[in-house]
Tab-separated table of C-alpha atoms in Angstrom:
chain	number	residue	atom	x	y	z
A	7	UNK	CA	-109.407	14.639	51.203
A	8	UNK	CA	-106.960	16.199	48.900
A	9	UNK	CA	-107.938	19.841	47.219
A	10	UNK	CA	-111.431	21.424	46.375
A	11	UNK	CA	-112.147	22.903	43.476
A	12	UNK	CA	-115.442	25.076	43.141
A	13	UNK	CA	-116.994	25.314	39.683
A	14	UNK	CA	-119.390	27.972	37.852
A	15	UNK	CA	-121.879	27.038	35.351
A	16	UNK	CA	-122.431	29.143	32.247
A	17	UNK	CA	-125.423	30.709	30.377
A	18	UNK	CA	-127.892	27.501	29.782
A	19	UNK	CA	-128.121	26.963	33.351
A	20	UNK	CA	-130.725	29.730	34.306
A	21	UNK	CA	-133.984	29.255	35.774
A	22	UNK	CA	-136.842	31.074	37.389
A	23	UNK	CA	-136.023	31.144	41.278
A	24	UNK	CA	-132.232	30.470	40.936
A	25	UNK	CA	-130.743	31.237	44.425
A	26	UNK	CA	-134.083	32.470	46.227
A	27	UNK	CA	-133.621	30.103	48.722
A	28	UNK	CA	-130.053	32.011	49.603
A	29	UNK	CA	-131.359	35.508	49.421
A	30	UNK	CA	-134.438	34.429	51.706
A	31	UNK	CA	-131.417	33.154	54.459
A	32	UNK	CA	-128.966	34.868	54.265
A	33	UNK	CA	-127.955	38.803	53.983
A	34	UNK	CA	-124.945	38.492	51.962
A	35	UNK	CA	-126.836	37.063	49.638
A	36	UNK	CA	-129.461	40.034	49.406
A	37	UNK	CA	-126.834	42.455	49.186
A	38	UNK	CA	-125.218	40.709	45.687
A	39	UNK	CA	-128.812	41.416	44.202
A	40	UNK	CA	-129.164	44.653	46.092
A	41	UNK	CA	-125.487	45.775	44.539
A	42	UNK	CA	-126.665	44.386	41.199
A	43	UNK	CA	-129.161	46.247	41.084
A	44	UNK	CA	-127.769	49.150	42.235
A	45	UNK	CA	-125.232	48.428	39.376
A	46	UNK	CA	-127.054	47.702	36.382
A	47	UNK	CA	-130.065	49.661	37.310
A	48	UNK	CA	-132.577	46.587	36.681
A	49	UNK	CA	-134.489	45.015	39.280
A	50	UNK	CA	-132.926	41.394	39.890
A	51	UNK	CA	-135.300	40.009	42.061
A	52	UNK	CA	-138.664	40.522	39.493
A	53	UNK	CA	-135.627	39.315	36.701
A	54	UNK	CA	-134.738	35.931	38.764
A	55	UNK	CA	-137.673	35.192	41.145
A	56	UNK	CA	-140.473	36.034	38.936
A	57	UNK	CA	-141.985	34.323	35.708
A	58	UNK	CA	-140.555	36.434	32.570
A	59	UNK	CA	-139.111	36.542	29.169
A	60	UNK	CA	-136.196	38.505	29.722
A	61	UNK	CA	-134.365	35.925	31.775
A	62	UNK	CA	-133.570	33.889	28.877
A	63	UNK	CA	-132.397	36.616	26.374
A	64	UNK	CA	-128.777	37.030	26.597
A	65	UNK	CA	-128.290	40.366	27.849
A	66	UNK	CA	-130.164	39.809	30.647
A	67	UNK	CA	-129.182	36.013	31.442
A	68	UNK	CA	-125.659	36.632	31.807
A	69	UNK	CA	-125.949	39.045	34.577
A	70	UNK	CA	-129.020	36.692	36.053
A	71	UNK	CA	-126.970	34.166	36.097
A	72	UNK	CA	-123.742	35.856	37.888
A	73	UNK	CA	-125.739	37.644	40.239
A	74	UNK	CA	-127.430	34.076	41.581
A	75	UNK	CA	-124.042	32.431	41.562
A	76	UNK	CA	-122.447	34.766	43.546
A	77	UNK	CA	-125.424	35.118	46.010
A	78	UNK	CA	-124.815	31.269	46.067
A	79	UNK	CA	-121.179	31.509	46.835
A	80	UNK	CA	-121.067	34.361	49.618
A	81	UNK	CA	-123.752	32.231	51.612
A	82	UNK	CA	-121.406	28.797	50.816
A	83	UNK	CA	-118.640	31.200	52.160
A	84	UNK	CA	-120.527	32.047	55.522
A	85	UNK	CA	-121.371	28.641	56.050
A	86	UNK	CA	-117.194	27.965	55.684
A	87	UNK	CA	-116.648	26.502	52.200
A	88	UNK	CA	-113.013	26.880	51.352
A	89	UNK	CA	-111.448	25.682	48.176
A	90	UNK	CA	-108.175	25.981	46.669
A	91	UNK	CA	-109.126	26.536	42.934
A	92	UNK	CA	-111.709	27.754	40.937
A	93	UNK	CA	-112.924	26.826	37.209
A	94	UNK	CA	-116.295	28.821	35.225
A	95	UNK	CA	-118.302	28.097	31.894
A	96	UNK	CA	-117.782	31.111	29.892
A	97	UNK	CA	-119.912	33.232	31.958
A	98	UNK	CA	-118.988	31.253	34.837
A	99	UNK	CA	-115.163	32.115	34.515
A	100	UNK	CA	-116.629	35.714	36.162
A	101	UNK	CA	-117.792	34.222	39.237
A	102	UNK	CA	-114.705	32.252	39.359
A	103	UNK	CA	-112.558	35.564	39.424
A	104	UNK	CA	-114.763	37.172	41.522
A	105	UNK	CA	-114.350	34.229	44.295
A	106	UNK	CA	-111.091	34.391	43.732
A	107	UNK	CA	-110.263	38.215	44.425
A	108	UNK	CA	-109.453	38.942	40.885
A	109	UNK	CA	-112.374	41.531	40.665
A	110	UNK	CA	-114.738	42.965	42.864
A	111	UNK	CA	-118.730	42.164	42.721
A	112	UNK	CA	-119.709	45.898	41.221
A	113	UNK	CA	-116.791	46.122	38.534
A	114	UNK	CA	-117.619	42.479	37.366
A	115	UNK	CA	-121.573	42.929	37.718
A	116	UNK	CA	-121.233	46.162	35.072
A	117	UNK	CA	-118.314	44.057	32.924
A	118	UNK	CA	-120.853	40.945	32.961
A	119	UNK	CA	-124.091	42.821	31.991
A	120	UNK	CA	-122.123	45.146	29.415
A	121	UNK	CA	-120.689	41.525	27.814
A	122	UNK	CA	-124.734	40.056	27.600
A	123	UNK	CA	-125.325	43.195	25.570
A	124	UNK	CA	-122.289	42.757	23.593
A	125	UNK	CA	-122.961	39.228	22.645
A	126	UNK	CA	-126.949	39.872	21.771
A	127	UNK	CA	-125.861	42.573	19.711
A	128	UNK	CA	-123.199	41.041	17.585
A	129	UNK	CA	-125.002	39.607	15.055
A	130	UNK	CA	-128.433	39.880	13.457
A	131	UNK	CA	-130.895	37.374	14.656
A	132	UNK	CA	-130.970	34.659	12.234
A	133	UNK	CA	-127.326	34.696	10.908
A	134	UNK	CA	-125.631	32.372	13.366
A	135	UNK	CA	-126.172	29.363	15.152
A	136	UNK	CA	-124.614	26.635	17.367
A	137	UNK	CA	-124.885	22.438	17.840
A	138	UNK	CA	-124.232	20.613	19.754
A	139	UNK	CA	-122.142	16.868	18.820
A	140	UNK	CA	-122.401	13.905	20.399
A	141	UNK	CA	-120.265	10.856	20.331
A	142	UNK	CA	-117.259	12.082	18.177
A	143	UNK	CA	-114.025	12.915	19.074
A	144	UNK	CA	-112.962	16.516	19.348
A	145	UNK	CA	-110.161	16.253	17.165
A	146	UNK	CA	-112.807	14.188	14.181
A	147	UNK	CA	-114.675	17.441	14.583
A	148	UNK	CA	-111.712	20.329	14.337
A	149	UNK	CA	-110.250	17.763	11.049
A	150	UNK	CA	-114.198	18.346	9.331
A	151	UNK	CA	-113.915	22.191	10.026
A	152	UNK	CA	-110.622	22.295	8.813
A	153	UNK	CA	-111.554	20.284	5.867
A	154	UNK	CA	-114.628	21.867	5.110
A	155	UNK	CA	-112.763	25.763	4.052
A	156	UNK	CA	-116.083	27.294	5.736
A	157	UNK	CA	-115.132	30.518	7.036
A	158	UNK	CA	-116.820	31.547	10.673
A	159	UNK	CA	-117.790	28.516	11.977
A	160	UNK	CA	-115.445	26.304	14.731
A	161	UNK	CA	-115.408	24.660	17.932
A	162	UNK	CA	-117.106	27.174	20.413
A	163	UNK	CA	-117.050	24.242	23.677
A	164	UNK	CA	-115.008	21.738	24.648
A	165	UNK	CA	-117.565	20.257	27.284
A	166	UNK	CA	-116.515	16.736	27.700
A	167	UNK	CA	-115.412	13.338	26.168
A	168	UNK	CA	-118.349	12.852	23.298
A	169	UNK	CA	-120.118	16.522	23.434
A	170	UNK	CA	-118.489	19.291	22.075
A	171	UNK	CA	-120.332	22.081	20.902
A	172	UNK	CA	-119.426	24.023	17.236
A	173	UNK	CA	-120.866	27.868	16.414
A	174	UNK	CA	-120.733	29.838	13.707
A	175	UNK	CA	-122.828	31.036	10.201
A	176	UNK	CA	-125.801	29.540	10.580
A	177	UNK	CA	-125.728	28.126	6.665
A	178	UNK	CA	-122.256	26.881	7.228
A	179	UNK	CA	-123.682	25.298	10.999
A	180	UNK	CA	-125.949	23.309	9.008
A	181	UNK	CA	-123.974	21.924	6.310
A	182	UNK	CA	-121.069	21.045	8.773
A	183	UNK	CA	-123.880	19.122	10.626
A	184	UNK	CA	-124.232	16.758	7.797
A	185	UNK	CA	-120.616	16.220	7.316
A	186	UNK	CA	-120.389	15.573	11.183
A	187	UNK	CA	-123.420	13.170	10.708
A	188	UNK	CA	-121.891	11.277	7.748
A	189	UNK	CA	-117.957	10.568	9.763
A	190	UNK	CA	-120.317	8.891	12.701
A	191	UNK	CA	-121.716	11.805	15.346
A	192	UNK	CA	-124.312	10.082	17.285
A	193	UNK	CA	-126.134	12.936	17.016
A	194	UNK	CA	-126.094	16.520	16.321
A	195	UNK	CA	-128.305	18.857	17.698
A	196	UNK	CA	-129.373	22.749	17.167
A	197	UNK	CA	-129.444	24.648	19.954
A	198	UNK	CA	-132.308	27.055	20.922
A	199	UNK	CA	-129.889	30.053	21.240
A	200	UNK	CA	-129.883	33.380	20.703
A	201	UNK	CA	-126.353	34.005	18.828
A	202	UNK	CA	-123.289	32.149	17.393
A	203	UNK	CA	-121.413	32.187	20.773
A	204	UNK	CA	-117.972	31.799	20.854
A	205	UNK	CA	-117.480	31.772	17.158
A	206	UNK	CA	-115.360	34.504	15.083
A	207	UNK	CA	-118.486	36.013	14.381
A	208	UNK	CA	-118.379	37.242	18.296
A	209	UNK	CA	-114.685	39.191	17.930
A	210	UNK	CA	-116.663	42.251	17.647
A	211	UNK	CA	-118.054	42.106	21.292
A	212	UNK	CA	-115.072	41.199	22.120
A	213	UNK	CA	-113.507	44.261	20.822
A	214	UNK	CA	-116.054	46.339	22.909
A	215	UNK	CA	-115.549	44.513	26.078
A	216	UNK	CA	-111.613	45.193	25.511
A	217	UNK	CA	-112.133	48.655	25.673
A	218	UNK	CA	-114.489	48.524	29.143
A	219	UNK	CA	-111.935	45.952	30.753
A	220	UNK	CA	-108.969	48.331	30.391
A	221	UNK	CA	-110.951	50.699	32.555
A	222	UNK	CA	-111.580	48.067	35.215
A	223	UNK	CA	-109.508	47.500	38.442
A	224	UNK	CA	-108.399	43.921	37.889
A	225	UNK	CA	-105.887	41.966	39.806
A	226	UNK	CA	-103.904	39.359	40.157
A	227	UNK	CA	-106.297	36.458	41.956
A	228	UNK	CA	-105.747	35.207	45.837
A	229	UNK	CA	-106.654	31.886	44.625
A	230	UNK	CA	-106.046	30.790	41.719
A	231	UNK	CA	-108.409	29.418	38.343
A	232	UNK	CA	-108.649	28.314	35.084
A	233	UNK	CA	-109.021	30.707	31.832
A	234	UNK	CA	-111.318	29.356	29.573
A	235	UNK	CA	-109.835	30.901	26.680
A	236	UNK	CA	-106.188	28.630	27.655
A	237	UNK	CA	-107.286	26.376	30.115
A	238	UNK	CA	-104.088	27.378	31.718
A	239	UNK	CA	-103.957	28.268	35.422
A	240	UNK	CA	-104.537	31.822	36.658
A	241	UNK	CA	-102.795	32.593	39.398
A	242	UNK	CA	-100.802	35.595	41.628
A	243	UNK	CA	-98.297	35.401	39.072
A	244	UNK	CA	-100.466	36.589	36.417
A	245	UNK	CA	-100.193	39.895	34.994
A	246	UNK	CA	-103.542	41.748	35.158
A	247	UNK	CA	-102.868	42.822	31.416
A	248	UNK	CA	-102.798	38.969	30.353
A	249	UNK	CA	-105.988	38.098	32.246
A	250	UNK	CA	-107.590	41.251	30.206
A	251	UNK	CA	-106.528	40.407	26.992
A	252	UNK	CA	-107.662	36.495	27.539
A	253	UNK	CA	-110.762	37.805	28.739
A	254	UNK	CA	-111.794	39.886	25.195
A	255	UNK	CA	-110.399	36.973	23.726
A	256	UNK	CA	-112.880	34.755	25.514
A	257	UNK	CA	-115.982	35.981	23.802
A	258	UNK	CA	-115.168	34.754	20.516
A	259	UNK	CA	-112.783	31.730	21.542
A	260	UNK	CA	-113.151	28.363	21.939
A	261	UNK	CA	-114.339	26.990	26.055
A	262	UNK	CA	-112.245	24.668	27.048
A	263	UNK	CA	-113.724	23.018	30.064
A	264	UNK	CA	-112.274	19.445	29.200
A	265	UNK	CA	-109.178	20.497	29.255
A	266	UNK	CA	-108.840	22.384	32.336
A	267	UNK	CA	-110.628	19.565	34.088
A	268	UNK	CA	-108.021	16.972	32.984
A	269	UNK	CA	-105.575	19.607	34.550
A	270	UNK	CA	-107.192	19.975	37.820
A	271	UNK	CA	-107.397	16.177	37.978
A	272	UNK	CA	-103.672	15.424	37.050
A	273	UNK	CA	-103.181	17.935	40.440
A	274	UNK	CA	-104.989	16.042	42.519
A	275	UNK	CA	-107.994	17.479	42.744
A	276	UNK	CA	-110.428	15.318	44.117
A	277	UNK	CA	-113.400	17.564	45.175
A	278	UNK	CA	-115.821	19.223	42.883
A	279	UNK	CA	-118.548	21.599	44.165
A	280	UNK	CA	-120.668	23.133	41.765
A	281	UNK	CA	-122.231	26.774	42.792
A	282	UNK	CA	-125.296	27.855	40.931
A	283	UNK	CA	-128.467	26.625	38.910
A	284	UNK	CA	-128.155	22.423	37.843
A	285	UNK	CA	-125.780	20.194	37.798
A	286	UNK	CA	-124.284	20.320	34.169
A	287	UNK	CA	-120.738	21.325	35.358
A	288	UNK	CA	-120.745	18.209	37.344
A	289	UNK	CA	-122.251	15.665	35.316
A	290	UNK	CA	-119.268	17.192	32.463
A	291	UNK	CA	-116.479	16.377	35.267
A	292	UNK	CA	-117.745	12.807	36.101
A	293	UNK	CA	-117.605	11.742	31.987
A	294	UNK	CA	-113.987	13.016	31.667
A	295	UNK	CA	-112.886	11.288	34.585
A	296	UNK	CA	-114.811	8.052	33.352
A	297	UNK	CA	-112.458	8.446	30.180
A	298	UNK	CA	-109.774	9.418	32.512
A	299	UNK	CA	-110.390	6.234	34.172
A	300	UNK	CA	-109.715	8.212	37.730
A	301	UNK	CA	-112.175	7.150	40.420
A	302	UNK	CA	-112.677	8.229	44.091
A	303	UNK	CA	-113.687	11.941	43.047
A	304	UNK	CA	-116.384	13.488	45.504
A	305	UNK	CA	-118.936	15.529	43.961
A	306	UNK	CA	-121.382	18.534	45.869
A	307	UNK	CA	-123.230	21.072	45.109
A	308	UNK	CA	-124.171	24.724	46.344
């Protein structure tokens, strides 16, 4: 076995019961929702366990989501995984610090459920939107944007060879759509979300999670991962004020999970475990190394 990576998935990935069978087992699990909670003020267990609306609006989700995947990693953890890497999914990239030493559970709980706010905030329901693309190349896609001289729309995910995922104005998200459909996409698909994520339309939240993440402790991380924002490595070299300023960044930048998978790959990483709700991350991974034409990889989940 070569070197094990450990990946986070992003908002999307939520469900009802996500991680119950960890806080049921084991106590360091409990106390992630217990500190959550004690956090944010809202009560995580009736949020994640129980049948609601709320766990699919953004401002809750995002915290939802973090608090499950940490509760999945600490018990992973106590049962001896070890990794040498870590990679998230937008959200995700906050577990992945957190695992990684970068930030504690209570300052990233308050940064995370501050950022869902943020992002549900920034724009009036109705005025943006998001698609996903399937079966054209990334660079096809950036050449009809660029083309197109529509103003706050652009490539909000980089998921994988043949789906890549634009946001933006929601009139300018539709008529890129046809002009995607017309230069061969497959398909291309609306998604039932709540904002124009990752598109300039989001540099406002981003500008308000600046200003809470120069109050937060943040450090360099033990071990290192991948910035979405770059998809360069973050490691004990980093300055604190870089991972900051990436991380404002992030809200309204492009995800690029592709291309910090093709990294980790070209370092000879062969393991992938995937911590949290589905198996999206993973299913991402296995398509880029198909393209890659790399075989052999080993593939779990937590």
């Amino acid at each position: 076995m070569g070197k094990t990576v450990i990946m986070f998935p992003g908002q999307g990935a939520q469900k009802i019961g996500m991680s119950q069978e960890f806080y049921e087992k084991y106590k360091v699990s409990r106390d992630c929702f217990e500190k959550a909670e004690n956090v944010t003020g809202l009560d995580m267990t009736n949020l994640i366990f129980k049948e609601n609306e709320n766990l699919d609006k953004t401002e809750y989700t995002q915290i939802a989501l973090y608090t499950a995947e940490m509760a999945a990693f600490y018990a992973g953890v106590e049962e001896g995984l070890t990794f040498d890497c870590a990679i998230g999914l937008s959200l995700g990239e906050y577990s992945a610090m957190t695992a990684c030493g970068a930030i504690d559970f209570e300052d990233c709980a308050s940064l995370v459920r501050n950022r869902g706010i943020y992002m549900e905030t920034a724009v009036p329901d109705g005025h943006g939107a998001m698609a996903a693309v399937i079966g054209l190349d990334s660079g096809k896609i950036e050449e009809v944007i660029c083309h197109s001289g529509l103003d706050n729309v652009g490539i909000a995910n980089y998921n994988c060879p043949g789906q890549i995922v634009i946001s933006g104005e929601v009139e300018n998200i539709t008529k890129i759509m046809e002009d995607l459909k017309n230069v061969g996409a497959k398909r291309v698909l609306k998604l039932n979300v709540s904002g124009p994520f990752h598109s300039p339309m989001l540099a406002q939240a981003g500008e308000k999670l600046k200003k809470d993440l120069e109050k937060v402790n943040i450090t360099s991380p033990h071990i290192p991962y991948y910035a979405n924002y770059t998809a360069e490595l973050i490691d004990k070299n980093t300055s604190t004020e870089y991972i900051k300023s990436i991380l404002s960044k992030q809200v309204s930048g492009s995800v690029r999970f592709e291309q910090s998978v093709r990294k980790l790959i070209e370092s000879g990483f062969d393991r992938f475990i995937e911590i949290g709700p589905g198996d999206t991350l993973t299913g991402f991974v296995k398509r880029i190394a198909k393209d890659m034409k790399v075989e052999g990889l080993v593939y779990e989940k937590i």
